[in-house]
Short mmCIF file of C-alpha atoms in Angstrom, two decimals:
data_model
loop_
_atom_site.label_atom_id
_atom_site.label_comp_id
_atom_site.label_asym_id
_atom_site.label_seq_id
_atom_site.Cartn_x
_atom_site.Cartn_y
_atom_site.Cartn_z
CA UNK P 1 33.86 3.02 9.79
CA UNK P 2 30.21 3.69 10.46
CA UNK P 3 30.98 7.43 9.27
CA UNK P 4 31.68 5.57 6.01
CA UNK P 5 28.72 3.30 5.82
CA UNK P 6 26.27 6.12 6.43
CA UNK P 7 28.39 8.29 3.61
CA UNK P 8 27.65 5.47 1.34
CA UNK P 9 24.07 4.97 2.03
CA UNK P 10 24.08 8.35 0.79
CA UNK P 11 25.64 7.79 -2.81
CA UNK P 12 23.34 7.61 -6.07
CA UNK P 13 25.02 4.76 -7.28
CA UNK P 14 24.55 2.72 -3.87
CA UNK P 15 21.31 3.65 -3.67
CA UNK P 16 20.25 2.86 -7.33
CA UNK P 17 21.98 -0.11 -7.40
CA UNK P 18 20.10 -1.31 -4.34
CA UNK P 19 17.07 -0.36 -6.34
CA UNK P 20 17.96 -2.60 -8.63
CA UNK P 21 18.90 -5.91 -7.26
CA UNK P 22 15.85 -5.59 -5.06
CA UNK P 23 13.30 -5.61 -8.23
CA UNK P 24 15.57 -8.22 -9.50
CA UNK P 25 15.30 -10.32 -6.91
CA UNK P 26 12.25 -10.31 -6.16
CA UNK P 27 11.02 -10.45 -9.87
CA UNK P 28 12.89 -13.85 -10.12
CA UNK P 29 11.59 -15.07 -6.79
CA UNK P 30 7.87 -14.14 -8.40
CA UNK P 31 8.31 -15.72 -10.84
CA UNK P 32 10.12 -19.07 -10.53
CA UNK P 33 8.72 -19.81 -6.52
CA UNK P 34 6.95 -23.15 -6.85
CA UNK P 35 4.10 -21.16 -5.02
CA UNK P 36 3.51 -18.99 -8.28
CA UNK P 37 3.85 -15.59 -6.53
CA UNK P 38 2.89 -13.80 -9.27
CA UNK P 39 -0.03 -16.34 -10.49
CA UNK P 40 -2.16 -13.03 -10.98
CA UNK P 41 0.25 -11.59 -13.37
CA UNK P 42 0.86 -14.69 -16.03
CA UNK P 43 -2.38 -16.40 -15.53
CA UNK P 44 -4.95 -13.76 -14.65
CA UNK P 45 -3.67 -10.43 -16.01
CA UNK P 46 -2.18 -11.96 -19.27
CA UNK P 47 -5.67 -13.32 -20.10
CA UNK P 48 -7.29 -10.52 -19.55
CA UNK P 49 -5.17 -8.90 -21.90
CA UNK P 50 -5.60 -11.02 -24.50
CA UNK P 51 -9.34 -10.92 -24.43
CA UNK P 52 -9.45 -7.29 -24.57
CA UNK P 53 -6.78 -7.26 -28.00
CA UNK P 54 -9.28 -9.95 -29.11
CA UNK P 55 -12.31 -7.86 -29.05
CA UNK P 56 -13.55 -7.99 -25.76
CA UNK P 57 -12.98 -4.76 -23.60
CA UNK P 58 -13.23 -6.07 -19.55
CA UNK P 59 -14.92 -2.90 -17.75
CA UNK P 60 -16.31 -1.63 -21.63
CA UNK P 61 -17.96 -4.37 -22.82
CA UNK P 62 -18.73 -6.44 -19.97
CA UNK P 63 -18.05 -6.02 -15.99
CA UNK P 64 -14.94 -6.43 -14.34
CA UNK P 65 -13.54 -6.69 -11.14
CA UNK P 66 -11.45 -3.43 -11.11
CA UNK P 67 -11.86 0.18 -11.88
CA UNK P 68 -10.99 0.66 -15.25
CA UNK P 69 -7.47 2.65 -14.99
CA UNK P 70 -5.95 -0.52 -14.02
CA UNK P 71 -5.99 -2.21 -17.02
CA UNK P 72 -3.34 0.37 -18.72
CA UNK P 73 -0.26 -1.31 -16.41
CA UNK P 74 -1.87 -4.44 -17.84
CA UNK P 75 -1.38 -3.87 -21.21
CA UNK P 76 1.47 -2.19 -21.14
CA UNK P 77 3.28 -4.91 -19.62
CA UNK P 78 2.77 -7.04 -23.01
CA UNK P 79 5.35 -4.62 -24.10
CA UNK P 80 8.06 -7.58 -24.37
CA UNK P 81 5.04 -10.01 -25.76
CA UNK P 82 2.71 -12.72 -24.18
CA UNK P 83 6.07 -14.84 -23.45
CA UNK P 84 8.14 -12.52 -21.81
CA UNK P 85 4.57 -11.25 -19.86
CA UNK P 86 5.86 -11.59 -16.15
CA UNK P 87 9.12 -10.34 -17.50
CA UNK P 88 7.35 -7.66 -19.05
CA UNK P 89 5.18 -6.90 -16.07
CA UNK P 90 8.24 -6.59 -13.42
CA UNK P 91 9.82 -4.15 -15.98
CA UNK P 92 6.87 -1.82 -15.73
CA UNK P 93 6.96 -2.01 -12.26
CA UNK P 94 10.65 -0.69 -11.44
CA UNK P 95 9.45 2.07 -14.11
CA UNK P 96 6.87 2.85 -11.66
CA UNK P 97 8.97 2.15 -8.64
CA UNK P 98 12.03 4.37 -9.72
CA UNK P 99 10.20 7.72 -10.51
CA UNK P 100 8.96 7.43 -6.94
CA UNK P 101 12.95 6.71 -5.52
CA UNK P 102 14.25 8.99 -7.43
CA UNK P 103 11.91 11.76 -6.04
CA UNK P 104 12.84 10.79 -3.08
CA UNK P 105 16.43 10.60 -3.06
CA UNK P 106 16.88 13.70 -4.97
CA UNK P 107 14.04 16.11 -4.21
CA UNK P 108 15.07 18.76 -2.01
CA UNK P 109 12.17 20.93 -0.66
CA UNK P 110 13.48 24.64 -0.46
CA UNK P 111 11.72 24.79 3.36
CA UNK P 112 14.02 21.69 4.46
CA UNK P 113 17.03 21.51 6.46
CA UNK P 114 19.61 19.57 4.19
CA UNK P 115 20.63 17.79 7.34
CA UNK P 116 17.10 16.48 8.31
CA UNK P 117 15.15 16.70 5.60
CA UNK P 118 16.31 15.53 2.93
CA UNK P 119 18.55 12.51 4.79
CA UNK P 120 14.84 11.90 5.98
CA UNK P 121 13.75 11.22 2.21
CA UNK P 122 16.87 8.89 2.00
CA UNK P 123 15.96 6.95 4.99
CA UNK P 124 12.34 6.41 3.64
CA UNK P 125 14.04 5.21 0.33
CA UNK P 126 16.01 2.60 2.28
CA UNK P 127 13.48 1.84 4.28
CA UNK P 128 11.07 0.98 1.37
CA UNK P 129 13.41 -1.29 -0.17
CA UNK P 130 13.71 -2.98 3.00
CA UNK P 131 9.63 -3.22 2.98
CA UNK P 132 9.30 -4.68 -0.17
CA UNK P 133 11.88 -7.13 0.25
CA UNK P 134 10.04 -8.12 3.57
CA UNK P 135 6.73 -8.99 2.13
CA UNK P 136 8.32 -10.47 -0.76
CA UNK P 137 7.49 -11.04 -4.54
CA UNK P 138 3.68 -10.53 -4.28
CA UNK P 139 4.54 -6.88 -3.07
CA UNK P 140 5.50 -5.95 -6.86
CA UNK P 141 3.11 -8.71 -8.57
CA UNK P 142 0.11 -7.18 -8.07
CA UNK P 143 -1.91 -4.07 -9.55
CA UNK P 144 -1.49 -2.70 -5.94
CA UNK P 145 1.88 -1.81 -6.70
CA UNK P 146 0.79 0.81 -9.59
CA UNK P 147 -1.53 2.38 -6.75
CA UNK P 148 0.81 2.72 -3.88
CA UNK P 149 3.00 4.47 -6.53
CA UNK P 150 0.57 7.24 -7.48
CA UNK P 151 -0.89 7.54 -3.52
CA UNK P 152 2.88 7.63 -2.39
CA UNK P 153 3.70 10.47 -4.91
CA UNK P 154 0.23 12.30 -4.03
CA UNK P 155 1.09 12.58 -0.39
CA UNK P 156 4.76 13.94 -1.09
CA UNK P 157 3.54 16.59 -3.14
CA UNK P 158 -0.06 17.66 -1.19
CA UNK P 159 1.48 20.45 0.47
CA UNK P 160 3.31 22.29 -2.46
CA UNK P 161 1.29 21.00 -4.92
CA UNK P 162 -2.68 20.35 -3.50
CA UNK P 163 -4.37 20.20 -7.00
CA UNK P 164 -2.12 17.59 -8.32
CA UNK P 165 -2.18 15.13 -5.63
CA UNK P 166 -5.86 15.57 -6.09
CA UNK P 167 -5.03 14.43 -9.76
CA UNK P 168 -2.72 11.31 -8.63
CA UNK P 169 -5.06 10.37 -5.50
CA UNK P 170 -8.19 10.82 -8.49
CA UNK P 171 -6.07 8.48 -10.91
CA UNK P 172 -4.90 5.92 -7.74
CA UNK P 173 -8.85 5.53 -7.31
CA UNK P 174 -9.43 4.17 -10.48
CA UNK P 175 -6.87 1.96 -10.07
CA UNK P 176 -8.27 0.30 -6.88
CA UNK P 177 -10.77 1.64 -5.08
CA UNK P 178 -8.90 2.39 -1.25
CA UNK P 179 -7.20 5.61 -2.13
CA UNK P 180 -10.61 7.20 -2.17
CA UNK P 181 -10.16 7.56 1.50
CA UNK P 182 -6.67 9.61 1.51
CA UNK P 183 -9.06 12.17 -0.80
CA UNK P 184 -10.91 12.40 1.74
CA UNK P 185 -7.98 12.74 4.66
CA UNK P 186 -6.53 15.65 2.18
CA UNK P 187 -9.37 17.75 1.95
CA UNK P 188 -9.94 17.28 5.69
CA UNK P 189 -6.15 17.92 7.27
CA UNK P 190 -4.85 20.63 4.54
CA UNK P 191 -5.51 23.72 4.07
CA UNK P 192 -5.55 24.01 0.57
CA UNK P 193 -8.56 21.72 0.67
CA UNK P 194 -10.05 22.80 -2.50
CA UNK P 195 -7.17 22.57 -4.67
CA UNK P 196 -7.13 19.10 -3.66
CA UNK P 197 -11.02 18.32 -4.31
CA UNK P 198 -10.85 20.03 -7.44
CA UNK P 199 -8.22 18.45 -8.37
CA UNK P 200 -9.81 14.56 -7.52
CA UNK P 201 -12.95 15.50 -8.62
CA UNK P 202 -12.22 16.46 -12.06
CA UNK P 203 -9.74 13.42 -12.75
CA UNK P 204 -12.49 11.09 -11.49
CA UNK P 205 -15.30 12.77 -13.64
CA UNK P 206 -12.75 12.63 -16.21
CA UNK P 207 -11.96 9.04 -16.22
CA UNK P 208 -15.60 8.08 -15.70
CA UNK P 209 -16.56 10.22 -19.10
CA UNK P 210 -14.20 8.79 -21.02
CA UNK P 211 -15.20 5.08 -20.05
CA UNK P 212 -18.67 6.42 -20.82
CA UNK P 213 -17.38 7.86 -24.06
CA UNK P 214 -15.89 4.49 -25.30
CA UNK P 215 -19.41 2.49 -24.59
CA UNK P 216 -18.50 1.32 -21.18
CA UNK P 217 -21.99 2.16 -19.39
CA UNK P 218 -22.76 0.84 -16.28
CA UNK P 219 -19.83 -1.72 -16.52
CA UNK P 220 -17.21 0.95 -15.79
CA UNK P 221 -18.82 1.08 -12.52
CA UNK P 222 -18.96 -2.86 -12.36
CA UNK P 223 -16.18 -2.62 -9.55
CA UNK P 224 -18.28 -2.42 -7.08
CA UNK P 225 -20.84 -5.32 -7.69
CA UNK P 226 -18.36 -7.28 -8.63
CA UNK P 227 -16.87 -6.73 -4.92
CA UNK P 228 -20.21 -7.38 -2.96
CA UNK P 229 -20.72 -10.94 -3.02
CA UNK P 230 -17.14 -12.08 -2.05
CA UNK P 231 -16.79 -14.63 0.98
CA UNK P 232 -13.89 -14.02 3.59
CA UNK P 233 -10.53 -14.90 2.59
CA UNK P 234 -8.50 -17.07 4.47
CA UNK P 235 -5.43 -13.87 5.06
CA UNK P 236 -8.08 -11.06 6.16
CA UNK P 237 -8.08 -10.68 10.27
CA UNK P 238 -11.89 -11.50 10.26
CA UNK P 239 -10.89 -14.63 9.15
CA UNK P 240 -8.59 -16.19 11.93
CA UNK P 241 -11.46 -16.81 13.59
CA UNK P 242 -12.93 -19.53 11.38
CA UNK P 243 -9.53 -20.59 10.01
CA UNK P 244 -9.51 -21.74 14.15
CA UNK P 245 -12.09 -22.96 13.87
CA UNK P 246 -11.62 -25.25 10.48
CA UNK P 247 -8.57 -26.34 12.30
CA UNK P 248 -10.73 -27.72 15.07
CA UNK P 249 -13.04 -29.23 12.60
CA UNK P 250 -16.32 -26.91 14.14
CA UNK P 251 -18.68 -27.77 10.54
CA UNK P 252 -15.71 -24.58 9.03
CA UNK P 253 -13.97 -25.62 5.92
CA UNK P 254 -11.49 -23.76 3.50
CA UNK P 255 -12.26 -23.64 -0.22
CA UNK P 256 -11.12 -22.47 -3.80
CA UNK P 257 -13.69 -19.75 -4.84
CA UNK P 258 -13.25 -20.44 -8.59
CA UNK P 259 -15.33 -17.47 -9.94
CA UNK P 260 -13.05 -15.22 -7.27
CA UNK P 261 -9.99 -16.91 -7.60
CA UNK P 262 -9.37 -17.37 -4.04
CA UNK P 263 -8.80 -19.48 -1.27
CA UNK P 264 -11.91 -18.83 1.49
CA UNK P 265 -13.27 -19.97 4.22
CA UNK P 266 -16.58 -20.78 5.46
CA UNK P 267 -18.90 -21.70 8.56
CA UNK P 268 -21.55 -20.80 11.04
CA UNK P 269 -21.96 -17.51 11.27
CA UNK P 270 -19.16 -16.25 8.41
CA UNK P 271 -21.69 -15.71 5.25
CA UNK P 272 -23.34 -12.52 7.86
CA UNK P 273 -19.81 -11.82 8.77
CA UNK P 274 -18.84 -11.15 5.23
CA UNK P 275 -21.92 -9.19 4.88
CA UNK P 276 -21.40 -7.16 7.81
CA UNK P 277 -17.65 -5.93 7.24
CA UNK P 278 -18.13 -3.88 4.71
CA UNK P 279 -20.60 -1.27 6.56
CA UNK P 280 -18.63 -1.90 9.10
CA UNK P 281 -15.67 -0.97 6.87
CA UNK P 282 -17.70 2.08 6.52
CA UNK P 283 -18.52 3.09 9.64
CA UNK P 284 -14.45 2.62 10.75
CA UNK P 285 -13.00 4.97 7.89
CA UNK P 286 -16.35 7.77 8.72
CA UNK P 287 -15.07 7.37 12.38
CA UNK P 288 -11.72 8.48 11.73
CA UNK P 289 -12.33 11.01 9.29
CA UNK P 290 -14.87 12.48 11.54
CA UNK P 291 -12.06 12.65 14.57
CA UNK P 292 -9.62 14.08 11.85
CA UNK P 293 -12.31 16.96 11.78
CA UNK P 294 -11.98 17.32 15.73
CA UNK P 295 -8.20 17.41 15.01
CA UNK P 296 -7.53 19.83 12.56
CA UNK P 297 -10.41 22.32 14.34
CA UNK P 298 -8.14 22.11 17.20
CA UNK P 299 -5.77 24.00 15.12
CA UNK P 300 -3.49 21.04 14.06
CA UNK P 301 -1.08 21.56 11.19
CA UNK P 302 -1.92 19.53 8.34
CA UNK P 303 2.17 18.36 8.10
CA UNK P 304 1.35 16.60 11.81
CA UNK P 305 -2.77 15.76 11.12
CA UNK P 306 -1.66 14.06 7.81
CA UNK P 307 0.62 11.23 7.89
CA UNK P 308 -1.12 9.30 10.98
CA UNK P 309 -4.82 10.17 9.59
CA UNK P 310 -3.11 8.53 6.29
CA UNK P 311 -2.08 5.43 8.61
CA UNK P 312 -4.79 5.58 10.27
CA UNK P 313 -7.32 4.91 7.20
CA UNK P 314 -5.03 2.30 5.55
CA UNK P 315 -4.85 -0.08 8.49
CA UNK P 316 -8.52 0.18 8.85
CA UNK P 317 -8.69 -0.22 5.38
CA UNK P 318 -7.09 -3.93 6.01
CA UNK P 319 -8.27 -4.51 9.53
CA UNK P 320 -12.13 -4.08 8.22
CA UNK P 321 -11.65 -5.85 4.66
CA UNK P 322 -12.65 -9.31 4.27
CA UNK P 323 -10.27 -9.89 1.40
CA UNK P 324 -7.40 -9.35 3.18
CA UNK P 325 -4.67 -10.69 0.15
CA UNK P 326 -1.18 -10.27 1.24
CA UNK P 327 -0.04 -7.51 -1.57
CA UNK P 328 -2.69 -5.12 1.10
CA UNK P 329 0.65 -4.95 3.22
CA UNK P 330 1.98 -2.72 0.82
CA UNK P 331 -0.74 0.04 1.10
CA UNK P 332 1.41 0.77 4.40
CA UNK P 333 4.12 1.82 2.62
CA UNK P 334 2.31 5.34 1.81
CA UNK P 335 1.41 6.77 4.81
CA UNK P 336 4.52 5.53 6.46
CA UNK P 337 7.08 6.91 3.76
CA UNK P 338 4.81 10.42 4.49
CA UNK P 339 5.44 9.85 7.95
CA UNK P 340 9.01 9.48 8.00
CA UNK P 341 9.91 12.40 5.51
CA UNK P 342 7.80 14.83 7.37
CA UNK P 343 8.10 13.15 11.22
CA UNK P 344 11.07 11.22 11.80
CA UNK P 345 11.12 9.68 14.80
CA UNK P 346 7.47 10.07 15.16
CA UNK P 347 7.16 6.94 13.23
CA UNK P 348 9.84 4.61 13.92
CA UNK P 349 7.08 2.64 15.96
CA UNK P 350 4.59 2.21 12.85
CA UNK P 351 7.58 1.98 10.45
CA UNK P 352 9.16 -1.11 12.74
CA UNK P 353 6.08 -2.86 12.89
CA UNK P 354 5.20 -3.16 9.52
CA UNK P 355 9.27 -4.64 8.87
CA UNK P 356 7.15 -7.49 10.76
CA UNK P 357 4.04 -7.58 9.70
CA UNK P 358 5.58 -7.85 5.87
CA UNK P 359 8.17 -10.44 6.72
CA UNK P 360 4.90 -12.53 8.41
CA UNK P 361 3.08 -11.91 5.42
CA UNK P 362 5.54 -13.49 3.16
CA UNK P 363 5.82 -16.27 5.51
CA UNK P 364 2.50 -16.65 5.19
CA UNK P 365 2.16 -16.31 1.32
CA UNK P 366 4.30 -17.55 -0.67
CA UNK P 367 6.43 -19.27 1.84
CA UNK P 368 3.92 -21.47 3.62
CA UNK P 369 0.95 -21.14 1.98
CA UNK P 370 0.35 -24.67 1.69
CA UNK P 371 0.32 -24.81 5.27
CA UNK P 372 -1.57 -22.40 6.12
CA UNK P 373 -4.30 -23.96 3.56
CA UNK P 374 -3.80 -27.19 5.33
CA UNK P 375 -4.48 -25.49 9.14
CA UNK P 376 -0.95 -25.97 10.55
CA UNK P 377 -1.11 -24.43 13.74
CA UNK P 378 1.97 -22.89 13.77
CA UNK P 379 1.22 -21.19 10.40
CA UNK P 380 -2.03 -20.47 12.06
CA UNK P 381 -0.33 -18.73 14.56
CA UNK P 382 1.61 -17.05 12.32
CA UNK P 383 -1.40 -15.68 10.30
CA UNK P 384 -3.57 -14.64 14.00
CA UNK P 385 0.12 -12.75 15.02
CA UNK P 386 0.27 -10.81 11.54
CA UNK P 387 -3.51 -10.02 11.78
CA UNK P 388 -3.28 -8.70 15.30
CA UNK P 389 -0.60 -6.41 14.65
CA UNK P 390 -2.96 -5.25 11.79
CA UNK P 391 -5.31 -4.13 14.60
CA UNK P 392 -2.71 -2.46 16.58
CA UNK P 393 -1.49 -0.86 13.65
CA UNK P 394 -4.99 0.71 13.29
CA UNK P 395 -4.75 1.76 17.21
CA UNK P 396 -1.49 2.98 16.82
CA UNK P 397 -2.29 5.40 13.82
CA UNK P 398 -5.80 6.73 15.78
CA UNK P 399 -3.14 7.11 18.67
CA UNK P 400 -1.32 9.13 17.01
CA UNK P 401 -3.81 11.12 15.46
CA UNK P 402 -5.73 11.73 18.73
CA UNK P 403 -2.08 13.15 19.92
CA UNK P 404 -1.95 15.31 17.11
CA UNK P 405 -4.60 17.44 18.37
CA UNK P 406 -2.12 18.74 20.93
CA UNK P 407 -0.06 20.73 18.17
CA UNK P 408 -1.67 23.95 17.46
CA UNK P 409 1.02 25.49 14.58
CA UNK P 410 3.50 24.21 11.68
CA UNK P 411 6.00 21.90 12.00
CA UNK P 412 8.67 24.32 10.39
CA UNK P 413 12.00 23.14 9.06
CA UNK P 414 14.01 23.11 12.83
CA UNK P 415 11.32 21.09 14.41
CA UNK P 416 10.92 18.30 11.75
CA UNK P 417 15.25 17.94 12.73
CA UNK P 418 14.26 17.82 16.27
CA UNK P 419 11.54 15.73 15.68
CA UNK P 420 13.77 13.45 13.85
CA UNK P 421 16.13 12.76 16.77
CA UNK P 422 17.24 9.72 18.29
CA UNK P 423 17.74 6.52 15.82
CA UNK P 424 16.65 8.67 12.47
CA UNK P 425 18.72 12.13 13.15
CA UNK P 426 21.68 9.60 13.89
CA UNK P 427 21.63 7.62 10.93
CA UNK P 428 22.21 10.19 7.77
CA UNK P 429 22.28 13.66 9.48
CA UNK P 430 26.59 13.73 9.78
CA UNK P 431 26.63 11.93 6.21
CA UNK P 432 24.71 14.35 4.53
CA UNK P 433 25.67 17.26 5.89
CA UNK P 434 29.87 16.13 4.75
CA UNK P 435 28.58 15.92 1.31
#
């Protein structure tokens, strides 16, 4: 019976179809949850859209709040018109979505063993859907999604193909702004460095000259003013603090930023804590970059440096941010489908841990939102417990970067199937190898 089950988890058509009814599901949950999961999508991005077709080009002709690139998902999601927009939107999506399962189900590296490797690319498949589903309708109904895609298919492809996930990293960044920092992790842990800073640095240039080239000026850089002089969200981990103390009424109160669009929260001390977490954002991704150095002149391989530098820049990327909206849980998804392709086992830890911090997360928004606006204290508690395993995410991927020091050579084909032993090798190896 179980040789069955894991014979089926193998199959296109089970596989594909549980493609699909996740991105169903969870476009009808965004869309018809009295919580408006995807609020940003039919009343923020939809605008948008229709000011630019009216004349006015957000990030050309005026500022705007994100790098230019990310308006194309925008637009083309009118692509069933302004009624069918959220309809429109989740189509483009499982567009997106699918090219990246599909290159994972079916790409077969010619250096992998059929019964590790590429059952390892299945597992990561199944265990994205799994992800998604966990953190729920906002995971797909924000512009995130469109990033994760490209920085998920620029880490598969970094070690056969440098210069283009320079390109897709380069395109993620002007998406949102956080892939910038797995750039940087590729030109320190591989050894085709160059290829891969080439490669960024002329799709950046290139994007920027073309803004340029259509009038945009200083506003295609508008990004990152438009960032600055945010407040602290209620979700991001700085925040549990004051959401505490709102709840026990210390002169902290939350409130509806209406230029932002957010709920926040404010009190003594939190206007210098939002100005401080950003250099201290900073300093935390320069920290790990510089011990990714120390690594990889250890003699590290870049297949072992990699994935936890990758997790290792993403968590601090959410444990440092004073934003901190839920869709941030699906950054994880990168690094971690990296790390179980290449690692197996290595990650079950980091890949179980974020199955919990995305199921709090959707607890938390859309679930209980209300509550958590209105300082429940179990929904506080349920916020704190998400954020803390935020932080020990973070200490779990410098763990196991520090650790990674100890490997001085390639992880070749034979030791990424020992390596992927236990729960992982267990799970696909026999079904694969019968096919």
């Amino acid at each position: 019976m179980l040789t069955r089950v894991r014979r089926l988890a193998t199959r296109p058509v089970v596989l594909w179809s549980a493609f699909a009814l996740t991105h169903l599901w969870l476009g009808w949950v965004g869309l018809n949850h009295p919580n408006l999961p995807f609020g940003d999508v039919t009343n923020v991005y939809l605008p948008w859209v229709q000011q630019s077709l009216d004349g006015y080009r957000l990030g050309v002709d005026g500022p705007w709040v994100y790098p230019i690139l990310a308006f194309l998902p925008m637009l083309a999601s009118l692509v069933l018109g302004p009624g069918l927009y959220g309809i429109g939107w989740m189509l483009m999506v499982s567009i997106a979505d699918a090219a990246i399962f599909a290159y994972l189900i079916t790409r077969r590296s010619r250096t992998e063993v059929p019964a590790a490797g590429h059952g390892l690319r299945i597992l990561a498949a199944w265990w994205w859907l799994a992800f998604l589903l966990l953190i729920g309708p906002v995971s797909v109904g924000r512009i995130d999604i469109f990033t994760v895609d490209l920085v998920i298919a620029g880490l598969l492809v970094i070690r056969n193909r440098p210069a283009l996930a320079g390109v897709l990293l380069g395109l993620a960044t002007w998406v949102k702004v956080w892939p910038a920092a797995l750039i940087a992790a590729g030109v320190i842990a591989m050894r085709r460095r160059l290829r891969v800073a080439v490669g960024a640095l002329i799709t950046l240039v290139g994007v920027a000259a073309g803004a340029l080239a259509f009038g945009a000026g200083l506003n295609a850089f508008s990004f990152v003013s438009e960032q600055t002089g945010r407040g602290m969200q209620v979700e991001a981990p700085i925040s549990s603090l004051w959401m505490w103390l709102a709840f026990f009424g210390d002169r902290t109160r939350v409130y509806y930023d209406h230029e932002i669009l957010t709920f926040q929260v404010t009190g003594p001390g939190s206007d210098l804590a939002a100005m401080l977490m950003t250099p201290l954002l900073v300093v935390a991704v320069a920290a790990i970059l510089v011990l990714a150095v120390f690594v990889v002149r250890t003699g590290a391989a870049s297949t072992v440096v990699l994935p936890p530098l990758a997790l290792a820049l993403v968590a601090a990327l959410i444990v440092f941010n004073k934003v901190g909206s839920p869709q941030f849980m699906v950054w994880l998804s990168a690094p971690i489908i990296l790390g179980i392709v290449t690692q197996g086992r290595r990650f079950f830890l980091p890949a179980m841990m974020a199955f919990v911090m995305g199921a709090l997360t959707q607890v938390i928004y859309p679930i209980a939102y209300d509550w958590v606006l209105g300082l429940d204290p179990v929904m506080l508690g349920v916020l704190t417990v998400r954020n803390l395993l935020s932080i020990a995410m973070l200490g779990v991927g410098v763990a196991m970067l520090w650790q990674s020091r100890k490997s001085s050579r390639p992880v070749g084909p034979r030791e990424v199937d020992e390596h992927a032993g236990g729960l992982f090798r267990g799970t696909f190896r026999r079904a694969v190898a019968e096919r």
